[in-house]
Every structure is written in C-alpha cells, then in structure tokens.
Short mmCIF file of C-alpha atoms and ligand atoms in Angstrom, two decimals:
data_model
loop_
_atom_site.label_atom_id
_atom_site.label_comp_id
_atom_site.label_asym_id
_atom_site.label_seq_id
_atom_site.Cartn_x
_atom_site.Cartn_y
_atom_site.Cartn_z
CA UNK A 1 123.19 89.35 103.98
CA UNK A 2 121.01 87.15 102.24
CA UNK A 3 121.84 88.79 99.12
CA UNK A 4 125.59 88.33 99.48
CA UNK A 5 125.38 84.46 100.28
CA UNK A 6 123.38 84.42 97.12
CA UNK A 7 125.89 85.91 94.77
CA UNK A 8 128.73 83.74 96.77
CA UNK A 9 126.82 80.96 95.91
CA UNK A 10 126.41 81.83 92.20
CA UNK A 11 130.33 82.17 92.32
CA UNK A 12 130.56 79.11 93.58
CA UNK A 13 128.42 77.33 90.81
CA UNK A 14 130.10 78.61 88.06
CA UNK A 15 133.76 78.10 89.48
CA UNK A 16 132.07 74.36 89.62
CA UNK A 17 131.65 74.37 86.07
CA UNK A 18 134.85 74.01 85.24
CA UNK A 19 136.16 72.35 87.57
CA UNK A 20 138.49 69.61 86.46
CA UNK A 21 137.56 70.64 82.27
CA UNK A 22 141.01 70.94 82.23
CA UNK A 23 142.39 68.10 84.40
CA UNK A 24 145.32 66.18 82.01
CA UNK A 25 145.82 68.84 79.79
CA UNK A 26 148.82 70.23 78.57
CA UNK A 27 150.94 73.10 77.11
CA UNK A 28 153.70 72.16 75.43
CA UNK A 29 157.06 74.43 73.67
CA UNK A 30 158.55 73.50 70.89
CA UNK A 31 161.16 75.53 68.57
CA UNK A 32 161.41 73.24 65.00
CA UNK A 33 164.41 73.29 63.55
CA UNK A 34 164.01 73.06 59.95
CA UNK A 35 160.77 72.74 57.31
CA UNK A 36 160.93 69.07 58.08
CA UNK A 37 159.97 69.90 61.78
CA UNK A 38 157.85 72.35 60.80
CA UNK A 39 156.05 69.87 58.91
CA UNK A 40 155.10 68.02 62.21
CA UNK A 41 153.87 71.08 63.71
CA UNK A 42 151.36 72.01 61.02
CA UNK A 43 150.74 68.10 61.10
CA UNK A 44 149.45 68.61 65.04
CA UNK A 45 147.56 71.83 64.36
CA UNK A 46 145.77 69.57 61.53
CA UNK A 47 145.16 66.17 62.96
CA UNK A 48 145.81 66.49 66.56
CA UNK A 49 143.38 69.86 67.32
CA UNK A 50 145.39 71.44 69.51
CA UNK A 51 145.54 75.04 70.21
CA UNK A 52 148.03 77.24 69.86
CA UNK A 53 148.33 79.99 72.36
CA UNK A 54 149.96 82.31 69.99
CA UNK A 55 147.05 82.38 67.20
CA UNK A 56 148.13 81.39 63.88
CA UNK A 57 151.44 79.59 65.04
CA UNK A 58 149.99 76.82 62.69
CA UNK A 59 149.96 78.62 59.39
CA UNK A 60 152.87 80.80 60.18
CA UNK A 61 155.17 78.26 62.12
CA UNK A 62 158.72 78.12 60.42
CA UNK A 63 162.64 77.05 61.60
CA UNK A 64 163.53 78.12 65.14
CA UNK A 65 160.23 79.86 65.88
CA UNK A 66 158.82 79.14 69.64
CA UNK A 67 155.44 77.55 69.61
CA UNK A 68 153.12 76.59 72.57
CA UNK A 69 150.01 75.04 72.13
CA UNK A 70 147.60 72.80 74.17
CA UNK A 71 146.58 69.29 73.86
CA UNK A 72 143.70 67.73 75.20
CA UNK A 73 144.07 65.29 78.08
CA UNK A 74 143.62 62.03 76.09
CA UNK A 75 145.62 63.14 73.10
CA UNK A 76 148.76 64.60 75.52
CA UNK A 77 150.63 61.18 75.22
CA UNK A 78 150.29 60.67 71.49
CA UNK A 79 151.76 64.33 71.15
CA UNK A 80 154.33 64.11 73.22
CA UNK A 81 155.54 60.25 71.55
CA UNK A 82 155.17 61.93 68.57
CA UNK A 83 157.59 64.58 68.96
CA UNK A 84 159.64 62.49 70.50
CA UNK A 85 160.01 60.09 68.07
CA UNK A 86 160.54 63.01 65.42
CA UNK A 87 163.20 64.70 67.46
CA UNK A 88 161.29 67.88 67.58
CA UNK A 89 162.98 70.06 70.76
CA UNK A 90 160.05 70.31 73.20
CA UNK A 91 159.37 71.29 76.54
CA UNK A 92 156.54 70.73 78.80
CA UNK A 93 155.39 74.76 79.86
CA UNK A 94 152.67 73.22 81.65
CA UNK A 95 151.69 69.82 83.27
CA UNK A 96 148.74 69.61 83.83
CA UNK A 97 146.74 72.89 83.18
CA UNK A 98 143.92 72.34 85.59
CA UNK A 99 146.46 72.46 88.57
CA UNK A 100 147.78 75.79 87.47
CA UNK A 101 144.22 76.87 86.68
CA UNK A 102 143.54 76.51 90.52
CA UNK A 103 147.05 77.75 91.30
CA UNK A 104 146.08 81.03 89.70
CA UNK A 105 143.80 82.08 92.66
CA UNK A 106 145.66 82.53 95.90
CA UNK A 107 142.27 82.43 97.73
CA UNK A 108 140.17 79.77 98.11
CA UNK A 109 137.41 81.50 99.53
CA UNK A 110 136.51 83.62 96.47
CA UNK A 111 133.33 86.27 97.31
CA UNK A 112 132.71 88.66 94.68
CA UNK A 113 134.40 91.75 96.30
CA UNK A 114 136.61 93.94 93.90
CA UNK A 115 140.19 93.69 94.52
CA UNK A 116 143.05 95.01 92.16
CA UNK A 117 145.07 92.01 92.82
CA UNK A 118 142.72 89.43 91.93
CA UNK A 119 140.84 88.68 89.29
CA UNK A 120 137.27 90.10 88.65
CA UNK A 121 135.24 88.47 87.50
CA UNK A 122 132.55 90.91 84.83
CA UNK A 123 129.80 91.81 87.67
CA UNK A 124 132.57 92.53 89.87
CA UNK A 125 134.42 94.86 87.33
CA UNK A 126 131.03 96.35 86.08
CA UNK A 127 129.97 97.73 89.63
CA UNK A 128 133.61 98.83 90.06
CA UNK A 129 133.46 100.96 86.87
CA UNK A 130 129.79 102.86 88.75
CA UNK A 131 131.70 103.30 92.06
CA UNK A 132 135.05 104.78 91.00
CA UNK A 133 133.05 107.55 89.07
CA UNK A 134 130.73 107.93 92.17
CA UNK A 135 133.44 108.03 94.66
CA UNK A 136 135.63 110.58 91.99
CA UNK A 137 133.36 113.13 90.41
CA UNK A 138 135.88 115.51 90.06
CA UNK A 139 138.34 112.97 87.85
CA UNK A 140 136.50 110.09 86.58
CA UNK A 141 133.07 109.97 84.82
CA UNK A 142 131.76 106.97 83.35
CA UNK A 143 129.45 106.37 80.03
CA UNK A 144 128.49 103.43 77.79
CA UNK A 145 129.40 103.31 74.19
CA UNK A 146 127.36 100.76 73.21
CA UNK A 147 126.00 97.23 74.11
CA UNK A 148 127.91 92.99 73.49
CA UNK A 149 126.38 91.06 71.35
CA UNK A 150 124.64 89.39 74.45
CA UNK A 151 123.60 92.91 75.04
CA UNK A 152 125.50 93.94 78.06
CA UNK A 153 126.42 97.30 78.35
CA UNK A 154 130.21 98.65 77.34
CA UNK A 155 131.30 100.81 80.05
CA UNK A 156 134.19 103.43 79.25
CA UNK A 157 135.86 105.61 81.90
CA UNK A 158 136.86 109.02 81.47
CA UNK A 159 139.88 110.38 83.41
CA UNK A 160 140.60 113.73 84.31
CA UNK A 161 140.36 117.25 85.46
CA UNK A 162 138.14 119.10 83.55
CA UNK A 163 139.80 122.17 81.57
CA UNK A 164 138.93 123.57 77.75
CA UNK A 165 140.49 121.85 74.27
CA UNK A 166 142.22 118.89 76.13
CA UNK A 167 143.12 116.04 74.04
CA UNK A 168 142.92 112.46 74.98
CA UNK A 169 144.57 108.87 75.14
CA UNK A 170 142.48 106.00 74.57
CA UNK A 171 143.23 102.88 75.83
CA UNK A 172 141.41 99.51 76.13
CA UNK A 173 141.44 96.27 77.88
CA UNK A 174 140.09 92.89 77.95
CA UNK A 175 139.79 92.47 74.02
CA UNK A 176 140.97 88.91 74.05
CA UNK A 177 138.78 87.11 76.51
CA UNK A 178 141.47 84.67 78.32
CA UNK A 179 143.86 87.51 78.57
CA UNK A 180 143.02 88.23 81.97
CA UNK A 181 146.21 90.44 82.99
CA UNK A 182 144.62 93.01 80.49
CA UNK A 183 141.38 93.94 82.73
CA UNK A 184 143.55 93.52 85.67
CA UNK A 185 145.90 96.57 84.11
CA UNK A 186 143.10 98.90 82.90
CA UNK A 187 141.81 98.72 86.67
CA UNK A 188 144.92 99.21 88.21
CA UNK A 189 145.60 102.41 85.79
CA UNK A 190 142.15 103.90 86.91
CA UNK A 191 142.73 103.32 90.47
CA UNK A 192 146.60 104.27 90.14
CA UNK A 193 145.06 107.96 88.75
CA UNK A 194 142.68 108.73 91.48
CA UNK A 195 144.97 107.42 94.28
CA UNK A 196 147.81 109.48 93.18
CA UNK A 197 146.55 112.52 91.37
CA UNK A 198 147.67 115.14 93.15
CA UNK A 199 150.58 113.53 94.92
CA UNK A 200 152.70 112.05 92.03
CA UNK A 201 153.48 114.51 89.98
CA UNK A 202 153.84 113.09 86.83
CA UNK A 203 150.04 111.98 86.86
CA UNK A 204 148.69 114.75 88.08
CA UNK A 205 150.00 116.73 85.08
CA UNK A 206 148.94 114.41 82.65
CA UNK A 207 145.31 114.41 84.40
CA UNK A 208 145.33 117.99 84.16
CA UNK A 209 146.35 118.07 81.02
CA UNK A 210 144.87 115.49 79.08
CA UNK A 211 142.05 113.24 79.33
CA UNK A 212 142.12 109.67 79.18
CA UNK A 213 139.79 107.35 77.88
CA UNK A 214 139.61 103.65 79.86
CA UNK A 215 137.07 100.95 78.67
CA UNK A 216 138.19 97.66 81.17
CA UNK A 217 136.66 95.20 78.95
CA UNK A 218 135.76 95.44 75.36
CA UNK A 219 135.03 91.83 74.75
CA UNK A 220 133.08 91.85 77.66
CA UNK A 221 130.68 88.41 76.85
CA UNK A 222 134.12 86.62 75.50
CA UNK A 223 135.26 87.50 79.26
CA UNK A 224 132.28 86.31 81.06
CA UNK A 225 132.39 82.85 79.15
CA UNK A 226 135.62 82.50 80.15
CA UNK A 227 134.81 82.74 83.88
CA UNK A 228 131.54 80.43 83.53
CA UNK A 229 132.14 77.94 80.66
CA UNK A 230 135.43 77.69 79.16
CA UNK A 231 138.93 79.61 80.53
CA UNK A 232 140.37 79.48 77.11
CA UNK A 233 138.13 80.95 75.18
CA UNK A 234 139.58 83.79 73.31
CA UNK A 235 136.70 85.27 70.56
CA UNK A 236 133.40 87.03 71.10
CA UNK A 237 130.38 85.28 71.54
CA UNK A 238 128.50 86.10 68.51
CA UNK A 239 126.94 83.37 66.29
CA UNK A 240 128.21 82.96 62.57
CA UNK A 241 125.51 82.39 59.90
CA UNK A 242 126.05 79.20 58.46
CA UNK A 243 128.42 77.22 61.14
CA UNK A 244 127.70 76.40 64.41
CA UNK A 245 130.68 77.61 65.73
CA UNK A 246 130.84 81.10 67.90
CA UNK A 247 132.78 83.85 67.71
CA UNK A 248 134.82 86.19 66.05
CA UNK A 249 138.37 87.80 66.88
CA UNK A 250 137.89 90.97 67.74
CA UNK A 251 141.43 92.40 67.00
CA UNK A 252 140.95 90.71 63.18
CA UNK A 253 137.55 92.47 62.62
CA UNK A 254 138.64 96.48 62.07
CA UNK A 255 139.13 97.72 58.41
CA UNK A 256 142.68 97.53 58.26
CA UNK A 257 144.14 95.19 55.96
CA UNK A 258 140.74 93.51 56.89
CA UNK A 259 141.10 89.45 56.50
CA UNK A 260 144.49 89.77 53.89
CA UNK A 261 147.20 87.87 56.36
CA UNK A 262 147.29 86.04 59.54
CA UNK A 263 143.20 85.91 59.63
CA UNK A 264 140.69 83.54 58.51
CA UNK A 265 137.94 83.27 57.04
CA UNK A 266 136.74 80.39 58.60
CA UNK A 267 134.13 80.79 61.40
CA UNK A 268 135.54 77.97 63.84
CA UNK A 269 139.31 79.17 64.17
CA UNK A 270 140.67 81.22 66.52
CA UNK A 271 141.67 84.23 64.34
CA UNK A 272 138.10 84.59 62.45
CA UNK A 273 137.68 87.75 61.20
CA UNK A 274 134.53 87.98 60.87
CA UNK A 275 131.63 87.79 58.35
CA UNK A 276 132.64 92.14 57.45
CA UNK A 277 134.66 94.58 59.40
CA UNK A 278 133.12 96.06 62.32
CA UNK A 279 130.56 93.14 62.00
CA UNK A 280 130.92 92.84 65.74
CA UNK A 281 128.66 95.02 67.84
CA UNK A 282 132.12 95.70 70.35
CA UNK A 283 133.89 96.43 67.41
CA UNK A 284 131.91 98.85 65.92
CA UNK A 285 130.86 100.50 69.28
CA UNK A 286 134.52 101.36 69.83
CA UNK A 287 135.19 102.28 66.27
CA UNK A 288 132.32 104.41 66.25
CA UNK A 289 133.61 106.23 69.39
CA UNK A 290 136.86 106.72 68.16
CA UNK A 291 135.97 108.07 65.04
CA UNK A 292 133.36 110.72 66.70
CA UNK A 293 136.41 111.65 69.02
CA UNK A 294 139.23 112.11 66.43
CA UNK A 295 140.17 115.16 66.91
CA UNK A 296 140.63 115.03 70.92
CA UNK A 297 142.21 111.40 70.95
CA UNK A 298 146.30 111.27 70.07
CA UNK A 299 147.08 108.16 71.22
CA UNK A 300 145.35 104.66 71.82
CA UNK A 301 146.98 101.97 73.65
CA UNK A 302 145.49 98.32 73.75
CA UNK A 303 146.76 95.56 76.20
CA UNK A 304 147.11 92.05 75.28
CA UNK A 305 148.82 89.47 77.08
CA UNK A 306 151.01 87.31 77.33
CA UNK A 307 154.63 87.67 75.49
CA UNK A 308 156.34 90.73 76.83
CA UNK A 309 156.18 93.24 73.58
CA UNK A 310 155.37 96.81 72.84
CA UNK A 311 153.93 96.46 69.40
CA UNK A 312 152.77 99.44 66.83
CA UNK A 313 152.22 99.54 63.40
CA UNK A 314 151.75 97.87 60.83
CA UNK A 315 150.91 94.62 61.24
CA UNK A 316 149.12 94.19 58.38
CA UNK A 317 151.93 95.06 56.09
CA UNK A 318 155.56 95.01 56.48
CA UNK A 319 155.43 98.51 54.76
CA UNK A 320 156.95 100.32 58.02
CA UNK A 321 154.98 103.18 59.43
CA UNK A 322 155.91 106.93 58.52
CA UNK A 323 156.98 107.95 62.41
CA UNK A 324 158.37 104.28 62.56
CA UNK A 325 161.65 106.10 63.97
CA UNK A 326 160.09 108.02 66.34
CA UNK A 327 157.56 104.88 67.66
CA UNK A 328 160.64 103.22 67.44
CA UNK A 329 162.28 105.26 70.19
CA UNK A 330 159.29 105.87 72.47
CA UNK A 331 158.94 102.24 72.19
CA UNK A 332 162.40 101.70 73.07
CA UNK A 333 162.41 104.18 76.24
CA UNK A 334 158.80 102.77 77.51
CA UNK A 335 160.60 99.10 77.78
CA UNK A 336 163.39 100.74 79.43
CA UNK A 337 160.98 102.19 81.74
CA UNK A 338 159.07 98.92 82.46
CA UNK A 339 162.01 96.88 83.04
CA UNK A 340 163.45 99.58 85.69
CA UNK A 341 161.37 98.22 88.14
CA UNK A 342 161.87 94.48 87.73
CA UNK A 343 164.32 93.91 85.22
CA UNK A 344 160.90 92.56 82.59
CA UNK A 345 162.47 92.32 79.12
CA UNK A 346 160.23 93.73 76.44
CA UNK A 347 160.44 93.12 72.87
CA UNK A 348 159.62 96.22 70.65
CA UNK A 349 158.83 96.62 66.73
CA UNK A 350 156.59 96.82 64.39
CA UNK A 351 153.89 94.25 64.75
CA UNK A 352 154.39 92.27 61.39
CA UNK A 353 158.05 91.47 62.10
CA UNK A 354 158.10 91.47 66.62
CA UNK A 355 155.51 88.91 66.28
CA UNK A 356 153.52 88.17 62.82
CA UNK A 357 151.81 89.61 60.20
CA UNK A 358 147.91 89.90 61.41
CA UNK A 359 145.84 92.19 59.78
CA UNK A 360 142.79 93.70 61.02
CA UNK A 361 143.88 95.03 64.41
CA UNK A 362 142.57 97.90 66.17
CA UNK A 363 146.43 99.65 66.57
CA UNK A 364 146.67 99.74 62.82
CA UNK A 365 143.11 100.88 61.90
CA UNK A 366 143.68 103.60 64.67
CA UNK A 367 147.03 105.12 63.20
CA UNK A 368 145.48 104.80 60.00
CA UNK A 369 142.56 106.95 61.35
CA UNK A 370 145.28 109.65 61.63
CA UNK A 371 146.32 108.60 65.47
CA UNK A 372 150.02 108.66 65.25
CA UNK A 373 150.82 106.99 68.56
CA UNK A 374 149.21 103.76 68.46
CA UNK A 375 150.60 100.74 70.37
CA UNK A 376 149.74 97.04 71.77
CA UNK A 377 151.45 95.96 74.74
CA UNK A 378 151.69 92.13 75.32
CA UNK A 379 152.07 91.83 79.07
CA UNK A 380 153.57 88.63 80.96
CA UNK A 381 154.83 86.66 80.59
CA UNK A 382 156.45 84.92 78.06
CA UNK A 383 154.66 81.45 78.45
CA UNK A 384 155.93 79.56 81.76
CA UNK A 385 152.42 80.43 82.86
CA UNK A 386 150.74 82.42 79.95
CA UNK A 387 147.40 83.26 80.43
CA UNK A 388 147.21 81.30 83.45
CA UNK A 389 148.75 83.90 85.21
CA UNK A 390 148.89 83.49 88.80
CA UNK A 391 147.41 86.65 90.55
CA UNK A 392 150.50 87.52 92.69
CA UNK A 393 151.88 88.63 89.70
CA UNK A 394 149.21 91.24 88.92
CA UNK A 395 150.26 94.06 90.93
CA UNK A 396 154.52 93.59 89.56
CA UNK A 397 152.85 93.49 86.13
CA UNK A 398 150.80 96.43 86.45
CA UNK A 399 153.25 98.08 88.32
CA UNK A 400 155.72 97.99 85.71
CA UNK A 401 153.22 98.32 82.85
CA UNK A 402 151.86 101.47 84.49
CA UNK A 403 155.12 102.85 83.96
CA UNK A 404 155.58 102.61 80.50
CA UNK A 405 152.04 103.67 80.24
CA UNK A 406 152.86 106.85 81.79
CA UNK A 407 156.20 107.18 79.67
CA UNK A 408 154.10 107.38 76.52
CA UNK A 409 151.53 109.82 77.90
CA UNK A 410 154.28 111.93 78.65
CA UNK A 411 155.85 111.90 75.63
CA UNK A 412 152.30 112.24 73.77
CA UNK A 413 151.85 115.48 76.04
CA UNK A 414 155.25 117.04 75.28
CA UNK A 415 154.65 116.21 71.43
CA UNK A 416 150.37 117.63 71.10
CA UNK A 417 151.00 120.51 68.71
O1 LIG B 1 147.23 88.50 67.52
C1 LIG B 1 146.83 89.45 68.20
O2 LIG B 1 145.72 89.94 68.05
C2 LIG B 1 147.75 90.03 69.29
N1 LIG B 1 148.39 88.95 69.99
S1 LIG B 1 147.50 88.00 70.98
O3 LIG B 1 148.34 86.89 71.41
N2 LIG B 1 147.12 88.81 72.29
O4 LIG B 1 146.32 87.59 70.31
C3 LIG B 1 148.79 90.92 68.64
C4 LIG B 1 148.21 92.10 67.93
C5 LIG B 1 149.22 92.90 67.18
N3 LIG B 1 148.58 93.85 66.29
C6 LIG B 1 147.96 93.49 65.14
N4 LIG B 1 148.00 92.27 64.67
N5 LIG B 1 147.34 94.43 64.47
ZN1 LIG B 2 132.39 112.49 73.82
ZN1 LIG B 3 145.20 89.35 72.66
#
C-alpha cells in the first residue's frame, strides 16, 4: 500500500510540472497562397520561434501547403495581427493548448495502472512489456536490444508460436517522443495478439506463421521527458558536443540519404540528424538488430502520428522504389481496410511526394537493407487535436490501425517465397 501511494504521488509531482507550461499557447493553420505568403511563414519560423508540428514546414513551406505550428503564449497576439494584417488564410486548430493538454486525460485521478486506453506513461509501459511475456509464454517473449542514452533498457517483444524457419515483421513505436498514439498502438497490437490468437482467425495464422517483432518505445528517454518536463518534445535526449541544446531526431539519424534533404545539421532544430548516422545509442541498437535478423525479418512497419498517411519509400529521393507498384497497391488496400471501420481517410505514397522529402528515416534504410515491405503509418489525426490526442480516441485509432496492420501481414505472408 505504502508503495502504491508513493508512486501515485510521484505521478502526481511530475503531472505538476507542467502544469500550466502551456497555458496561452497556441496552434495555429495556415495554407499561403503564393511565395509572397510564404515569405511570412518562413518570416515566423525565423523571428517569431514557433514550432511547427510538421518538422521542416519552415524550409519546405510553399503555395497552398497546410502548416500548423505553435506560438508561445506572449507572442500568440503578435502572430495572429500579423497574419492578419498580411491576409495570410489562418485558422486557430487550438486555443489554448494547456486546456486541451488536460482535456487529453479523461481521468482525473491518474494512478499508474496499465490501461490500453490511456496513456502510459514509460514505468507503466516497461512493467507491461515483463507481464505480457509472463502471463503468455507460449506467444510472447520479451528481450532487450540495447540501452537510451540515459541508459534505460530497450525492451522488444516477440510474438508468436514457435515453429522452424519462420520469418518475421518488425515493427516499432514511440520513435518521436510527443507522438503518443504510437506507444498506445504497439500495445494495443500486442494485447490484440494474445487476446485473440486462437479465436480470430486471421491472427492466429499469422502468429503461427510468422513472428513478429514489437519494441513499444524506441525513443524511450524522448518519451519520458515528455511526461515529466516538456509534452512537446520530439528528439532524444542525448547531448550534442559543442551546443547546449539536446537531442537528435531519431528518424533523421539512419544511413539513408543520411542529412542530404529535409534534415539539419544544426543541433538545436527539430530535425537534427545527428553528429553521424547511428550516432544515437536507440538508433544503432535497432539497426544493429535488424541487420543481425535480415534474413527472418520481411517487413518493418513504424508508427508515427499525427496526419493520416501510409508512407513507404523513398523519402530521401524522389527516385520511386522498384516494387513502388506493388507498395502502391498494398498501400492502397491497407487504407481501404482502415477506413472500413470508421470511414478514416488515409493518404498513401511515397514519402518524398505524400508528405516531404526527409532523408535519413528508418523505412528507407530498412528497404534499402533488402526489406521490401517497409512502411510508416501517420496515425490521427490530421491536426484538430494532433498530438494532443484525447485518449477516447485511442481504442477507434488502434482499432482501425490494427486492421491495416493485419492487411499487410497478410499480404507479406501470402508473398514470403
Ligand atoms: O518526418 C518524419 O520523421 C515523419 N513524420 S513526423 O511528423 N511523425 O515526424 C515522416 C517519416 C517519413 N519517412 C521518412 N522521412 N523517411
Ligand atoms: Zn534473435
Ligand atoms: Zn514522428
């Protein structure tokens, strides 16, 4: 007992810390319509510091392209006259972000029990990952492929019944810290497997067929920040020789294209890609597994939010990818699939043109390593509450997501040899 009240005290402290950091602050939209608009834009992202929720928005922004970013409390005004008085189109996504911060939790008594429609925080999701294996020896086993730069350990979950020469889908979650829907789906998957194996029978084949590979949360210390110190945070938490700022992006730091378009080299922006590829310790722990399981794994999936896409390569180049036809059509039949059950519209392409050019992104560097099925999804939504997501909408989202998921596994098992 004792022990509980002390980690629902804990809770409580940290949820303190931020309380009101983002009272005042909001996210706007705007869609410029011509270079002279544009202009302004680039303008805000260099005078005004705010931050734009889709990375890079400031060097890539051009004519009729949607933009939010946030603005700091005090600044909010000056923004909004200014676009005003510049006859930018705007709309305000969000009023005042602290209000939909608290709106995102249903509950105000949070205690640090698991729950697949809330949100876990890392201590919560960690003990999950021991109990699920515990509780399903005979379908889930979990390891640790390597340690965060703060040293916690990387916990990956392998799914399925065991049988001889079975390949594997990877998938992983929690990459960009704030994009909390993306933990929230790689639990849901796990416990969507063991609930249903052997009842639906879709998963059961594909449990008895293949393996999969789950890691919740690669960017695990990006993922704790944001629960203790700052919600928006979207990097690791490494330091950078030579600034004081922290961090790198983690989906700009793989050898693909490393640092040639839509990354920087600069250590305090958003899309830093870091001081070498795989200079990240999460980076190179899942590159490293990936590599020693090459021959097993034929497909990885990575979930992002928010936006609504189903993304595969390139992204680094607009050179389209040899199978581009037939990602093309899987892609096309998983959004189908997902938008069956709620009518979600997904976006599909190749990652360069459905959203930007980026380069150094774990779904290129994968296919590249000879993984022909590579994809990102970007789950909800597309921006009225963006990563704020409020956590009623975890299970829809993961219930539709799931079923994409499951097309693609599908279509990777009918398509092994
Ligand atoms: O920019 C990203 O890393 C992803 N979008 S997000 O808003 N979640 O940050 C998109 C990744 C697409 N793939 C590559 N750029 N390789
Ligand atoms: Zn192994
Ligand atoms: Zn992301």
């Amino acid at each position: 007992m004792w022990a509980l009240l002390v980690l629902i005290g804990a809770a409580a402290v940290s949820a303190h810390l931020q309380d009101l950091a983002f009272d005042g602050q909001k996210v706007f939209r705007v869609i410029p319509q011509n270079d002279e608009q544009v202009e302004i834009i680039s303008f805000l992202a260099s005078n005004m510091q705010v931050d734009f929720w889709q990375p890079d928005s400031a060097t890539l922004v051009r004519p009729k392209m949607q933009v939010d970013f946030r603005v700091e409390a005090d600044k909010s005004f000056e923004v909004e006259d200014l676009l005003k008085e510049s006859g930018v189109e705007y709309r305000v996504l969000i009023d005042n972000l602290q209000a939909a911060l608290d709106a995102q939790f249903d509950s105000k008594a949070r205690i640090a029990t698991h729950s697949y429609e809330k949100y876990n925080n890392w201590e919560t999701i960690a003990a999950w990952t021991a109990n699920i294996a515990a509780q399903n020896p005979d379908l889930v086993s979990r390891s640790v492929i390597g340690k965060t730069y703060e040293g916690r350990p990387m916990y990956l979950l392998k799914m399925g019944k065991s049988g001889p020469n079975k390949k594997a889908i990877f998938m992983d979650c929690g990459f960009h810290a704030r994009e909390w829907i993306s933990p929230a789906f790689c639990q849901w998957f796990v416990k969507e497997a063991v609930e249903t194996y052997g009842k639906d029978s879709v998963m059961t084949t594909l449990l008895n067929r293949l393996d999969f590979y789950v890691l919740p949360v690669l960017n695990i210390d990006g993922y704790v920040y944001t629960w203790t110190n700052d919600r928006m945070w979207r990097k690791t938490r490494s330091k950078n020789a030579g600034s004081s700022c922290i961090g790198t992006d983690p989906n700009r730091n793989f050898n693909a294209g490393w640092c040639t378009i839509g990354a920087s080299k600069k250590p305090c922006d958003p899309t830093y890609c870091g001081s070498a590829p795989e200079s990240e310790r999460e980076t190179k722990a899942l590159a490293d597994f990936i590599r020693e399981h090459l021959s097993t794994v034929k497909a990885y999936l990575t979930v992002h939010s928010y936006s609504q896409l189903l993304l595969f390569p390139y992204s680094y180049t607009y050179k389209l990818p040899l199978n581009y036809e037939e990602l093309n059509s899987i892609a096309r039949a998983a959004s189908k699939e997902l938008a069956s059950l709620y009518n979600t519209k997904y976006t599909y392409g190749p990652g360069a043109t459905a959203i930007y050019p980026a380069a150094g992104g774990s779904d290129d560097w994968a296919y590249d390593q000879g993984i022909k099925y590579s994809f990102t999804f970007e789950l909800r939504d597309t921006g009225r509450y963006g990563f704020i997501l409020p956590e009623s909408q975890i299970k829809p989202t993961c219930e539709e997501t799931l079923l994409a998921v499951k097309y693609i596994a599908n279509y990777v098992l009918e398509h092994l040899y």
